[in-house]
Short mmCIF file of C-alpha atoms (C1' of nucleotides) in Angstrom, two decimals:
data_model
loop_
_atom_site.label_atom_id
_atom_site.label_comp_id
_atom_site.label_asym_id
_atom_site.label_seq_id
_atom_site.Cartn_x
_atom_site.Cartn_y
_atom_site.Cartn_z
CA MET A 1 -68.95 148.35 47.33
CA SER A 2 -65.14 150.39 48.36
CA ASP A 3 -62.59 151.83 46.66
CA ARG A 4 -59.61 151.07 49.09
CA PRO A 5 -56.72 149.84 47.09
CA LEU A 6 -57.35 145.76 46.13
CA ARG A 7 -55.50 144.15 49.24
CA LEU A 8 -57.26 140.06 48.56
CA ARG A 9 -55.63 137.34 51.05
CA PHE A 10 -55.70 133.79 51.25
CA ALA A 11 -55.68 132.48 54.84
CA PRO A 12 -55.50 128.52 55.35
CA SER A 13 -54.49 127.30 58.29
CA PRO A 14 -51.86 124.76 58.29
CA THR A 15 -52.65 121.10 58.44
CA GLY A 16 -49.55 119.44 57.45
CA PHE A 17 -50.85 119.36 53.77
CA PHE A 18 -52.30 121.65 50.71
CA HIS A 19 -55.95 121.69 49.68
CA VAL A 20 -56.36 120.93 45.92
CA GLY A 21 -59.54 123.40 47.31
CA GLY A 22 -57.40 125.50 48.85
CA ALA A 23 -54.90 126.15 46.04
CA ARG A 24 -58.00 126.52 43.52
CA THR A 25 -59.67 129.13 45.82
CA ALA A 26 -55.62 130.35 46.39
CA LEU A 27 -55.69 131.09 42.09
CA TYR A 28 -59.24 132.68 42.07
CA ASN A 29 -56.95 135.70 44.33
CA TRP A 30 -54.08 135.34 42.20
CA ALA A 31 -56.03 136.02 39.28
CA ILE A 32 -57.99 139.12 40.90
CA ALA A 33 -54.66 140.16 42.36
CA LEU A 34 -52.88 140.11 39.14
CA ARG A 35 -55.49 141.34 36.84
CA LEU A 36 -56.68 144.22 38.76
CA GLY A 37 -52.67 144.97 40.83
CA GLY A 38 -54.11 144.40 43.81
CA THR A 39 -51.56 142.60 46.32
CA PHE A 40 -51.77 139.49 47.51
CA VAL A 41 -51.57 138.56 51.63
CA LEU A 42 -51.02 135.08 52.95
CA ARG A 43 -51.11 134.56 55.82
CA ILE A 44 -51.61 131.75 57.84
CA GLU A 45 -54.33 131.35 60.48
CA ASP A 46 -51.99 129.06 63.15
CA THR A 47 -54.22 129.99 66.39
CA ASP A 48 -54.64 125.73 67.17
CA GLU A 49 -51.50 125.50 68.77
CA ALA A 50 -51.82 121.77 69.17
CA ARG A 51 -51.75 121.49 65.80
CA ASN A 52 -49.58 124.09 64.98
CA GLN A 53 -45.79 122.93 62.58
CA PRO A 54 -43.71 125.32 60.83
CA GLU A 55 -42.66 123.34 58.59
CA TRP A 56 -46.22 123.12 57.67
CA THR A 57 -46.16 126.30 57.12
CA GLN A 58 -42.87 125.74 54.86
CA GLY A 59 -45.60 123.39 52.88
CA ILE A 60 -48.60 126.07 52.31
CA ILE A 61 -44.94 128.26 50.73
CA ASP A 62 -43.84 125.45 48.91
CA ALA A 63 -47.36 123.92 47.54
CA LEU A 64 -48.33 127.82 46.13
CA ALA A 65 -44.57 128.85 44.72
CA TRP A 66 -45.78 125.59 42.91
CA ILE A 67 -48.76 126.89 41.69
CA GLY A 68 -47.12 130.04 40.98
CA ILE A 69 -47.68 131.88 43.64
CA HIS A 70 -44.41 133.46 44.45
CA ALA A 71 -43.44 135.51 47.74
CA ASP A 72 -41.17 137.32 45.90
CA ASP A 73 -43.39 138.00 43.77
CA ASP A 74 -44.49 141.73 43.68
CA HIS A 75 -48.30 141.63 44.69
CA PHE A 76 -47.58 139.32 47.02
CA GLU A 77 -47.19 139.92 50.88
CA GLY A 78 -46.66 138.03 53.73
CA PRO A 79 -46.81 135.06 54.68
CA TYR A 80 -48.19 136.58 58.26
CA PHE A 81 -48.87 133.95 60.80
CA GLN A 82 -52.05 135.22 62.60
CA SER A 83 -50.83 133.85 66.24
CA SER A 84 -47.98 137.01 66.82
CA TYR A 85 -51.20 139.30 66.39
CA ALA A 86 -52.96 137.02 69.35
CA ASP A 87 -53.01 140.85 71.71
CA GLN A 88 -54.49 142.90 68.63
CA HIS A 89 -58.09 140.04 68.65
CA VAL A 90 -57.75 140.42 72.33
CA ALA A 91 -57.58 144.09 72.60
CA ALA A 92 -60.78 144.34 69.80
CA ALA A 93 -62.49 142.12 71.98
CA GLN A 94 -62.22 144.53 75.28
CA ARG A 95 -63.06 147.33 72.94
CA LEU A 96 -66.16 145.26 72.37
CA PHE A 97 -66.74 145.22 76.25
CA GLU A 98 -66.56 148.02 76.77
CA ALA A 99 -68.48 149.50 74.33
CA GLY A 100 -70.98 147.45 75.95
CA VAL A 101 -71.48 145.19 72.41
CA ALA A 102 -70.34 142.01 73.90
CA TYR A 103 -70.60 140.60 77.14
CA TYR A 104 -69.34 137.88 79.51
CA CYS A 105 -71.03 134.33 79.84
CA ASP A 106 -70.42 132.02 82.56
CA LEU A 107 -72.62 128.84 80.93
CA SER A 108 -70.42 126.13 80.45
CA GLY A 109 -71.07 125.23 76.68
CA ASP A 110 -73.01 121.91 78.39
CA GLU A 111 -75.11 123.87 79.93
CA VAL A 112 -75.88 126.25 77.31
CA GLN A 113 -76.67 123.55 75.35
CA ALA A 114 -79.49 121.68 78.54
CA ARG A 115 -80.90 125.15 78.25
CA ALA A 116 -81.47 125.01 74.02
CA LYS A 117 -83.20 121.30 74.48
CA ALA A 118 -84.88 122.27 77.79
CA SER A 119 -86.40 125.29 75.53
CA GLY A 120 -86.55 123.67 71.74
CA THR A 121 -84.44 125.86 70.51
CA PRO A 122 -81.32 125.88 68.82
CA GLY A 123 -78.11 127.73 70.02
CA TYR A 124 -77.64 129.66 72.73
CA ASP A 125 -80.38 131.64 74.25
CA GLY A 126 -79.05 135.04 75.34
CA TYR A 127 -79.28 134.30 78.81
CA SER A 128 -76.25 136.45 79.82
CA ARG A 129 -76.95 139.21 77.63
CA ASP A 130 -78.60 141.16 80.35
CA ARG A 131 -77.13 139.87 83.52
CA GLY A 132 -73.42 142.20 83.63
CA LEU A 133 -71.32 139.75 84.22
CA GLU A 134 -67.83 141.17 84.47
CA PRO A 135 -64.53 138.49 83.08
CA GLY A 136 -63.10 135.43 84.46
CA PRO A 137 -62.27 132.11 83.97
CA GLY A 138 -64.15 130.10 82.47
CA ARG A 139 -66.09 133.16 80.68
CA VAL A 140 -66.40 133.38 77.58
CA LEU A 141 -67.13 136.62 75.57
CA ARG A 142 -70.11 136.75 73.72
CA PHE A 143 -70.92 139.06 70.61
CA ARG A 144 -74.63 140.77 71.35
CA VAL A 145 -76.83 140.06 68.42
CA PRO A 146 -78.29 142.88 67.18
CA GLU A 147 -81.91 143.52 65.84
CA GLY A 148 -82.43 143.95 62.32
CA THR A 149 -81.86 142.49 59.50
CA THR A 150 -78.31 142.02 58.04
CA VAL A 151 -77.49 142.05 54.46
CA VAL A 152 -74.09 140.93 52.51
CA HIS A 153 -73.32 141.92 48.98
CA ASP A 154 -71.23 138.83 47.76
CA LEU A 155 -70.13 139.53 44.16
CA VAL A 156 -70.67 135.94 42.80
CA ARG A 157 -74.16 135.49 45.09
CA GLY A 158 -75.40 138.89 44.78
CA GLU A 159 -77.41 139.79 47.78
CA VAL A 160 -77.51 137.75 50.65
CA SER A 161 -80.01 138.11 53.38
CA PHE A 162 -79.75 136.89 57.41
CA GLU A 163 -82.64 137.94 60.17
CA ASN A 164 -80.64 138.29 62.70
CA ALA A 165 -83.08 136.94 65.04
CA ASN A 166 -81.53 133.23 63.26
CA ILE A 167 -78.19 134.57 64.54
CA GLU A 168 -77.05 133.16 68.67
CA ASP A 169 -74.63 135.48 70.02
CA PHE A 170 -71.52 133.98 68.91
CA VAL A 171 -67.95 133.50 71.05
CA LEU A 172 -64.86 135.96 70.63
CA LEU A 173 -63.30 134.91 73.00
CA ARG A 174 -63.33 131.42 74.89
CA GLY A 175 -63.62 130.20 78.79
CA ASN A 176 -59.62 130.71 78.87
CA GLY A 177 -59.25 134.31 76.83
CA SER A 178 -58.29 132.99 73.53
CA PRO A 179 -60.13 134.63 70.91
CA MET A 180 -62.16 132.28 68.03
CA PHE A 181 -62.19 132.16 64.46
CA LEU A 182 -64.91 134.69 63.85
CA LEU A 183 -62.97 136.87 65.04
CA ALA A 184 -59.79 136.76 64.84
CA ASN A 185 -59.86 136.26 61.18
CA VAL A 186 -61.62 140.17 61.09
CA VAL A 187 -59.19 141.32 63.30
CA ASP A 188 -56.53 140.58 61.66
CA ASP A 189 -58.76 141.39 57.43
CA ILE A 190 -59.55 145.12 59.18
CA THR A 191 -55.63 145.33 60.06
CA MET A 192 -54.51 143.71 57.32
CA GLN A 193 -56.40 146.86 55.22
CA ILE A 194 -58.12 144.01 53.17
CA SER A 195 -60.59 144.91 50.94
CA HIS A 196 -62.09 141.36 48.77
CA VAL A 197 -62.49 138.08 50.87
CA VAL A 198 -62.55 135.68 48.40
CA ARG A 199 -63.13 132.74 49.96
CA ALA A 200 -65.41 129.36 50.21
CA GLU A 201 -68.79 128.76 50.11
CA GLU A 202 -68.39 126.49 53.06
CA HIS A 203 -68.34 130.77 55.47
CA LEU A 204 -70.71 132.19 53.49
CA PRO A 205 -73.61 131.23 57.17
CA ASN A 206 -70.19 132.98 59.36
CA THR A 207 -69.89 135.96 56.56
CA PRO A 208 -72.91 137.67 57.87
CA LYS A 209 -71.52 137.21 61.69
CA GLN A 210 -68.17 138.57 60.56
CA GLN A 211 -69.73 141.63 58.89
CA MET A 212 -71.76 142.76 62.12
CA LEU A 213 -67.83 143.08 63.89
CA TRP A 214 -66.55 144.45 61.34
CA GLN A 215 -69.44 146.93 61.67
CA ALA A 216 -68.93 146.83 65.49
CA LEU A 217 -64.87 147.81 65.54
CA GLY A 218 -66.07 150.59 63.30
CA ALA A 219 -64.24 149.83 59.86
CA GLU A 220 -65.84 149.39 56.13
CA PRO A 221 -67.11 145.52 55.43
CA PRO A 222 -65.14 144.49 52.81
CA VAL A 223 -66.82 143.11 49.07
CA TRP A 224 -67.27 139.50 50.21
CA ALA A 225 -67.22 136.50 47.32
CA HIS A 226 -68.12 133.06 47.91
CA VAL A 227 -66.97 130.78 45.65
CA PRO A 228 -69.11 127.47 45.57
CA VAL A 229 -66.94 124.57 46.47
CA LEU A 230 -65.41 121.04 45.66
CA VAL A 231 -67.10 117.73 45.87
CA ASN A 232 -66.21 114.53 45.02
CA GLU A 233 -68.08 111.84 43.34
CA GLN A 234 -71.51 111.42 45.81
CA ARG A 235 -70.88 115.29 46.07
CA LYS A 236 -70.15 115.95 49.47
CA LYS A 237 -67.32 118.97 50.04
CA LEU A 238 -64.31 117.19 49.26
CA SER A 239 -63.05 116.15 52.49
CA LYS A 240 -59.71 115.00 53.26
CA ARG A 241 -60.01 110.99 55.36
CA ARG A 242 -62.07 110.69 52.06
CA ASP A 243 -60.83 111.90 49.78
CA LYS A 244 -57.42 112.58 47.44
CA VAL A 245 -56.73 116.31 48.44
CA ALA A 246 -52.84 116.87 49.51
CA VAL A 247 -51.44 119.19 46.03
CA GLU A 248 -48.86 117.77 47.34
CA GLN A 249 -49.76 114.57 46.26
CA TYR A 250 -50.45 115.49 42.80
CA ARG A 251 -47.18 116.50 42.32
CA GLY A 252 -45.55 113.79 43.43
CA GLU A 253 -48.23 111.62 40.52
CA GLY A 254 -46.80 113.49 37.48
CA TYR A 255 -49.42 116.32 37.32
CA LEU A 256 -47.93 119.32 36.04
CA SER A 257 -48.01 122.66 37.61
CA ASP A 258 -49.61 124.00 34.64
CA ALA A 259 -52.27 121.46 33.97
CA LEU A 260 -53.87 121.48 37.75
CA VAL A 261 -53.97 125.31 37.83
CA ASN A 262 -55.55 125.41 34.23
CA TYR A 263 -58.11 122.25 35.12
CA LEU A 264 -59.17 124.27 39.60
CA MET A 265 -59.70 126.68 36.91
CA THR A 266 -62.35 125.41 35.16
CA LEU A 267 -63.59 124.24 38.30
CA GLY A 268 -67.11 127.26 38.74
CA TRP A 269 -65.15 129.23 35.31
CA ALA A 270 -64.92 128.52 32.02
CA PRO A 271 -62.63 131.19 29.65
CA GLY A 272 -63.88 132.46 27.16
CA GLY A 273 -63.81 130.41 23.43
CA ASP A 274 -64.49 126.96 22.41
CA THR A 275 -61.01 126.18 24.54
CA GLU A 276 -60.68 125.57 28.45
CA ILE A 277 -56.63 125.22 28.24
CA VAL A 278 -55.70 128.31 27.88
CA PRO A 279 -52.15 129.62 29.23
CA TRP A 280 -52.36 131.35 32.78
CA SER A 281 -52.04 134.47 31.04
CA SER A 282 -55.23 134.20 29.27
CA ILE A 283 -57.00 133.79 32.10
CA VAL A 284 -55.42 136.92 34.34
CA GLY A 285 -56.96 138.19 31.38
CA GLU A 286 -60.42 137.17 31.54
CA PHE A 287 -61.62 136.23 34.90
CA ARG A 288 -64.11 138.02 37.00
CA LEU A 289 -65.56 136.52 40.90
CA GLU A 290 -68.84 137.86 39.06
CA ASP A 291 -68.90 135.27 35.79
CA VAL A 292 -67.87 131.94 38.24
CA ASN A 293 -70.40 129.14 38.15
CA HIS A 294 -72.48 129.31 42.14
CA SER A 295 -72.42 125.51 42.27
CA PRO A 296 -70.24 123.25 43.47
CA ALA A 297 -68.43 121.06 41.11
CA PHE A 298 -66.74 117.97 40.66
CA PHE A 299 -63.53 117.38 40.89
CA ASP A 300 -63.28 115.05 38.13
CA LEU A 301 -60.10 113.14 37.74
CA LYS A 302 -60.44 111.68 34.58
CA LYS A 303 -60.43 115.19 33.37
CA LEU A 304 -57.87 116.35 35.71
CA ALA A 305 -55.31 113.25 33.62
CA ALA A 306 -56.77 115.05 30.13
CA PHE A 307 -55.98 118.21 31.08
CA ASN A 308 -52.58 116.68 31.95
CA GLY A 309 -52.03 114.67 28.64
CA GLU A 310 -52.85 117.99 26.41
CA TYR A 311 -50.21 119.85 29.42
CA ILE A 312 -48.04 117.15 27.80
CA ARG A 313 -48.00 116.44 25.31
CA ALA A 314 -47.27 120.03 24.50
CA LEU A 315 -43.66 119.88 25.92
CA ALA A 316 -40.84 120.56 24.05
CA LEU A 317 -39.05 117.59 23.87
CA ASP A 318 -36.01 118.85 25.81
CA GLU A 319 -38.57 119.76 28.12
CA PHE A 320 -39.85 116.65 28.86
CA ILE A 321 -36.69 114.66 29.09
CA GLU A 322 -35.54 117.21 31.84
CA THR A 323 -39.91 116.55 33.28
CA CYS A 324 -38.87 113.17 33.82
CA ALA A 325 -35.97 113.39 35.00
CA PRO A 326 -37.44 113.33 38.74
CA PHE A 327 -39.18 110.82 38.03
CA VAL A 328 -36.65 108.72 36.44
CA LEU A 329 -33.67 108.89 38.50
CA ALA A 330 -36.55 108.73 41.99
CA SER A 331 -35.43 106.38 44.30
CA ASP A 332 -38.38 104.53 43.68
CA VAL A 333 -38.25 103.49 40.82
CA PRO A 334 -37.57 100.05 39.24
CA TRP A 335 -33.91 99.63 38.29
CA ASN A 336 -30.70 100.56 40.30
CA ALA A 337 -28.93 104.42 39.11
CA GLU A 338 -26.22 102.69 37.57
CA GLN A 339 -28.28 101.09 35.65
CA PHE A 340 -29.74 104.39 33.42
CA ASN A 341 -28.92 104.93 30.49
CA PRO A 342 -29.93 108.82 29.49
CA VAL A 343 -28.39 108.43 25.78
CA VAL A 344 -31.21 105.22 25.91
CA PHE A 345 -34.15 107.69 27.85
CA SER A 346 -33.84 110.76 25.81
CA ALA A 347 -34.00 108.56 22.54
CA ILE A 348 -36.75 106.65 23.85
CA ALA A 349 -38.93 109.78 25.69
CA PRO A 350 -40.40 111.15 22.30
CA LEU A 351 -42.75 107.80 21.88
CA VAL A 352 -43.45 107.64 25.28
CA GLN A 353 -44.91 111.37 25.65
CA THR A 354 -47.66 111.09 22.97
CA ARG A 355 -48.46 107.46 25.99
CA ILE A 356 -48.39 109.12 28.74
CA ALA A 357 -51.48 111.05 31.03
CA ARG A 358 -48.85 111.31 34.25
CA LEU A 359 -44.80 111.37 34.85
CA ASP A 360 -45.31 108.70 37.30
CA GLU A 361 -46.06 106.13 33.88
CA VAL A 362 -42.94 106.96 32.36
CA ALA A 363 -40.83 104.54 34.66
CA PRO A 364 -43.03 101.34 34.22
CA MET A 365 -43.06 102.73 30.36
CA VAL A 366 -39.01 102.13 29.87
CA ASP A 367 -38.30 99.79 32.61
CA PHE A 368 -37.10 96.61 30.39
CA LEU A 369 -34.46 99.01 29.15
CA PHE A 370 -33.15 99.76 32.06
CA LEU A 371 -33.86 96.35 33.83
CA ALA A 372 -31.16 93.71 33.87
CA ASP A 373 -33.40 90.84 32.17
CA ALA A 374 -37.56 91.78 31.23
CA PRO A 375 -40.37 92.06 33.80
CA ILE A 376 -42.22 89.61 33.26
CA ASP A 377 -45.96 89.88 32.84
CA GLU A 378 -46.70 85.58 33.80
CA ALA A 379 -49.91 86.42 32.72
CA ALA A 380 -49.70 88.09 29.68
CA PHE A 381 -47.02 86.29 29.08
CA ALA A 382 -48.16 82.63 29.35
CA LYS A 383 -51.24 83.79 27.14
CA THR A 384 -49.08 85.58 24.40
CA MET A 385 -47.16 82.33 23.98
CA ALA A 386 -50.46 79.84 24.18
CA GLY A 387 -50.59 80.80 20.36
CA PRO A 388 -48.48 77.16 18.95
CA ASN A 389 -46.77 79.17 16.85
CA SER A 390 -44.93 81.47 18.75
CA THR A 391 -42.03 79.24 20.46
CA ALA A 392 -41.55 77.97 16.53
CA LEU A 393 -42.44 82.00 15.97
CA LEU A 394 -39.39 83.07 18.70
CA THR A 395 -37.14 80.51 16.55
CA GLU A 396 -37.61 82.28 13.08
CA VAL A 397 -36.42 85.29 15.41
CA ILE A 398 -33.71 84.45 16.53
CA ASP A 399 -32.38 83.07 13.93
CA ALA A 400 -32.92 85.93 11.61
CA PHE A 401 -31.87 88.62 13.79
CA GLU A 402 -28.38 87.10 15.04
CA SER A 403 -27.60 88.22 11.04
CA ALA A 404 -29.98 90.95 10.55
CA GLU A 405 -29.09 94.73 10.23
CA TRP A 406 -29.95 96.47 13.30
CA ASP A 407 -32.29 98.97 12.62
CA HIS A 408 -35.80 99.97 12.44
CA ASP A 409 -36.96 99.32 9.47
CA SER A 410 -34.74 95.57 8.70
CA LEU A 411 -35.60 95.01 11.63
CA LYS A 412 -39.32 94.98 11.01
CA GLU A 413 -38.95 93.70 7.31
CA THR A 414 -37.10 90.84 8.88
CA LEU A 415 -40.33 90.32 11.46
CA GLU A 416 -42.56 90.91 8.93
CA ALA A 417 -41.82 88.43 6.39
CA ILE A 418 -41.40 85.36 9.40
CA GLY A 419 -44.94 87.03 10.25
CA ASP A 420 -45.57 86.31 6.98
CA GLY A 421 -45.01 82.56 6.56
CA PHE A 422 -47.57 81.50 10.01
CA GLN A 423 -50.44 83.86 8.50
CA LEU A 424 -49.53 86.69 10.81
CA LYS A 425 -50.35 90.01 10.48
CA LEU A 426 -47.43 92.36 12.23
CA GLY A 427 -49.68 93.29 14.60
CA LYS A 428 -49.76 89.48 15.73
CA ALA A 429 -46.89 88.53 14.67
CA GLN A 430 -44.99 91.41 17.26
CA ALA A 431 -46.86 90.28 20.24
CA PRO A 432 -44.43 86.98 21.20
CA VAL A 433 -41.46 89.58 20.40
CA ARG A 434 -42.56 92.20 22.12
CA VAL A 435 -43.91 90.45 25.88
CA ALA A 436 -40.27 88.37 25.47
CA VAL A 437 -38.17 91.61 25.21
CA THR A 438 -40.17 94.33 27.00
CA GLY A 439 -42.64 91.48 29.59
CA ARG A 440 -45.72 93.08 28.85
CA THR A 441 -48.19 93.15 25.43
CA VAL A 442 -48.36 97.40 25.49
CA GLY A 443 -45.17 99.11 25.38
CA PRO A 444 -43.45 102.01 23.19
CA PRO A 445 -43.35 100.68 19.39
CA LEU A 446 -41.39 98.29 19.17
CA PHE A 447 -38.57 97.86 16.91
CA GLU A 448 -37.84 100.94 18.37
CA SER A 449 -37.02 99.54 21.39
CA LEU A 450 -35.08 96.49 19.79
CA VAL A 451 -32.77 99.19 18.65
CA LEU A 452 -31.67 100.71 22.16
CA LEU A 453 -31.53 97.12 23.85
CA GLY A 454 -29.56 96.08 21.07
CA ARG A 455 -28.91 92.65 19.37
CA ASP A 456 -26.90 90.75 21.94
CA GLU A 457 -29.04 91.81 24.82
CA THR A 458 -32.70 91.24 22.58
CA LEU A 459 -30.93 87.55 20.88
CA ARG A 460 -30.92 86.58 25.18
CA ARG A 461 -33.82 88.32 26.14
CA LEU A 462 -36.15 85.53 23.31
CA ARG A 463 -33.57 83.17 24.53
CA ALA A 464 -34.31 82.98 27.96
CA ALA A 465 -38.14 83.30 26.56
CA LEU A 466 -38.10 80.31 25.12
CA GLY A 467 -36.77 79.19 27.85
CA HIS A 468 -39.49 80.13 30.23
CA VAL A 469 -42.10 78.58 28.03
CA ARG A 470 -40.74 74.88 28.33
CA THR A 471 -40.87 75.77 31.97
CA ALA A 472 -43.45 76.93 33.09
CA PRO A 473 -46.06 74.76 34.38
CA GLU A 474 -49.12 74.26 32.45
"C1'" G B 1 -85.24 120.57 62.63
"C1'" G B 2 -83.71 125.71 61.87
"C1'" C B 3 -80.89 128.84 58.13
"C1'" C B 4 -78.57 130.41 53.96
"C1'" C B 5 -76.88 128.66 48.90
"C1'" C B 6 -78.01 126.66 44.59
"C1'" A B 7 -80.04 123.22 39.92
"C1'" U B 8 -77.84 123.79 31.27
"C1'" C B 9 -75.48 116.66 28.17
"C1'" G B 10 -72.83 110.98 32.75
"C1'" U B 11 -68.68 115.48 34.46
"C1'" C B 12 -67.18 120.90 34.08
"C1'" U B 13 -69.55 124.39 31.67
"C1'" A B 14 -70.92 128.53 27.22
"C1'" G B 15 -75.15 130.99 26.86
"C1'" U B 16 -77.39 137.09 30.63
"C1'" G B 17 -85.74 136.80 26.57
"C1'" G B 18 -85.48 135.95 20.18
"C1'" C B 19 -78.28 134.69 17.16
"C1'" C B 20 -80.86 128.02 20.44
"C1'" U B 21 -83.21 121.74 15.96
"C1'" A B 22 -79.24 124.47 23.19
"C1'" G B 23 -72.62 125.21 21.61
"C1'" G B 24 -67.46 123.43 23.66
"C1'" A B 25 -65.04 119.95 26.80
"C1'" C B 26 -63.36 114.99 29.77
"C1'" A B 27 -66.20 110.07 29.57
"C1'" C B 28 -68.39 106.67 26.35
"C1'" U B 29 -69.25 104.47 21.38
"C1'" A B 30 -68.17 103.64 16.15
"C1'" C B 31 -64.33 104.52 12.16
"C1'" C B 32 -59.69 106.60 9.78
"C1'" C B 33 -54.66 105.49 10.79
"C1'" U B 34 -51.75 102.13 12.76
"C1'" C B 35 -46.42 96.21 14.85
"C1'" U B 36 -49.41 97.09 20.60
"C1'" C B 37 -50.56 100.46 23.24
"C1'" A B 38 -50.56 105.65 22.79
"C1'" A B 39 -52.03 110.32 19.80
"C1'" G B 40 -54.16 112.32 16.26
"C1'" G B 41 -58.53 112.78 12.78
"C1'" U B 42 -63.91 111.73 11.53
"C1'" A B 43 -68.45 110.71 13.53
"C1'" G B 44 -72.47 109.24 17.35
"C1'" C B 45 -74.39 109.29 22.11
"C1'" G B 46 -76.16 112.55 25.17
"C1'" G B 47 -78.72 118.69 28.40
"C1'" C B 48 -82.47 123.11 29.37
"C1'" A B 49 -85.39 118.92 37.07
"C1'" C B 50 -91.03 119.67 37.81
"C1'" G B 51 -95.80 122.83 37.55
"C1'" G B 52 -97.65 126.97 36.64
"C1'" G B 53 -96.97 132.39 35.60
"C1'" U B 54 -94.94 137.20 32.92
"C1'" U B 55 -94.48 138.15 27.56
"C1'" C B 56 -95.71 138.32 20.68
"C1'" G B 57 -91.13 135.16 21.91
"C1'" A B 58 -88.82 131.64 27.78
"C1'" A B 59 -82.54 127.68 29.67
"C1'" U B 60 -82.97 132.71 30.12
"C1'" C B 61 -88.10 136.69 34.57
"C1'" C B 62 -90.92 135.51 39.15
"C1'" C B 63 -93.88 131.82 42.06
"C1'" G B 64 -94.32 126.96 43.45
"C1'" U B 65 -93.34 122.08 44.47
"C1'" U B 66 -88.77 117.75 44.48
"C1'" G B 67 -83.46 117.75 44.62
"C1'" G B 68 -78.70 118.37 46.01
"C1'" G B 69 -75.42 121.04 48.97
"C1'" G B 70 -73.37 124.19 53.07
"C1'" C B 71 -73.56 125.46 58.05
"C1'" U B 72 -75.92 124.74 62.73
"C1'" G B 73 -68.48 123.97 68.41
"C1'" C B 74 -65.81 127.57 74.02
"C1'" C B 75 -62.53 124.22 65.07
"C1'" A B 76 -61.12 126.99 61.70
#
RNA sequence: GGCCCCAUCGUCUAGUGGCCUAGGACACUACCCUCUCAAGGUAGCGGCACGGGUUCGAAUCCCGUUGGGGCUGCCA
């Protein structure tokens, strides 16, 4: 294979957001670079000038940093911008033309198609191979695919061979002289002395073409590794149109980067032993391209959420509180900033921590502590208060709470005793109180919540609920 | 259509010829715990796509079938 220094690269094109599939590919590259002491090169493939915006590049860098791939790490190099190497791409094309391994063709795309249709064989038919055309406006430069077989040595798939007869003379330079992806990508990889190309399987069909280019340009091809694509429930490649693929979105919904990273690594690969939840350090120690699976992997949101829940629960309490900050101080939170009380939040936090799988579930779970009134869920309220005993029970609770000691145990004993009078177990007796005070039938443990809310506010909400029952339409 | 890749529980996977009566995780179900909901604990459900070989022995090797996927642009 290759005894060159280990240099890997991740070469996204800036499209406005960072794809989870790209994140996994980046992570695979990164893990190898760290384990084997190689270099991870970031190259932004920004040749599609029409859709290229500087802030998108920053988005990629930020997203990479979020998943632990930091630009200031010793193993990180770049970012490089493909657009700044355009001269080299064209120069390489020129050399190929002069060496006779590439030739110009003046057929338009439509004409190529028409000929293919007429002959019944798909693809370009080599019409201009021997016409000796010179460069000119509108003429594309095509690679003269030689006869024979191209064998690709792939770390995850073994040897894959392609009959060159099935590979058409592909375009290197467009009619306007600009380089195509296949060429630019190879020239940059050669320039940057890339030793291992690790990318998604969708590029496998490009590989024989690119390998021929490496050779035609006088370079020894890299080690290839094509990892399986990520698919949706329909088993189709994850796409930005149909699927939720933006890393930024997962971050915004309160997925922890450690959880996402861990989950992504297990799509196509598994750490040794019986646990999949493992720290990044052991992933780096164990990850091998040779162990990567061969078949597409379903990106399962439920499992990601399960991983996330595990990671959330594993946080120390102060870490958890800190991690919640962006989600309780955000502008889209249901309360006003001045209503938020960090002391109260810290007190309820441990009870929230075991009840969520995503950080964006925090605010709706604790909002009743900061809002002026209970955020009543009318359906839940109506259902809970429908029982004949509910209002009577609430009335007794108000009475008792006026004089009860305001602590967890006293409140619990008080409600238990009242429940007994109605032949209700605590599980049933707490329901009307919970709905009255928190607005919902589910939430953090009730008595802790009441203690935090305080006697006055609790009583006020209980009375308000009684009023609400009387005025509610049947 | 052509080229290429792939095939273990619903899903992600362990498994590299005997340790497999196929292991784990998510999901699902039941029970325990319990002030709701979670978390936690216990148990359960569930799979080697099919057909031929090779071998004393196959989830593991070979061939075929079927099924899925990727690519098939003067996109990347």
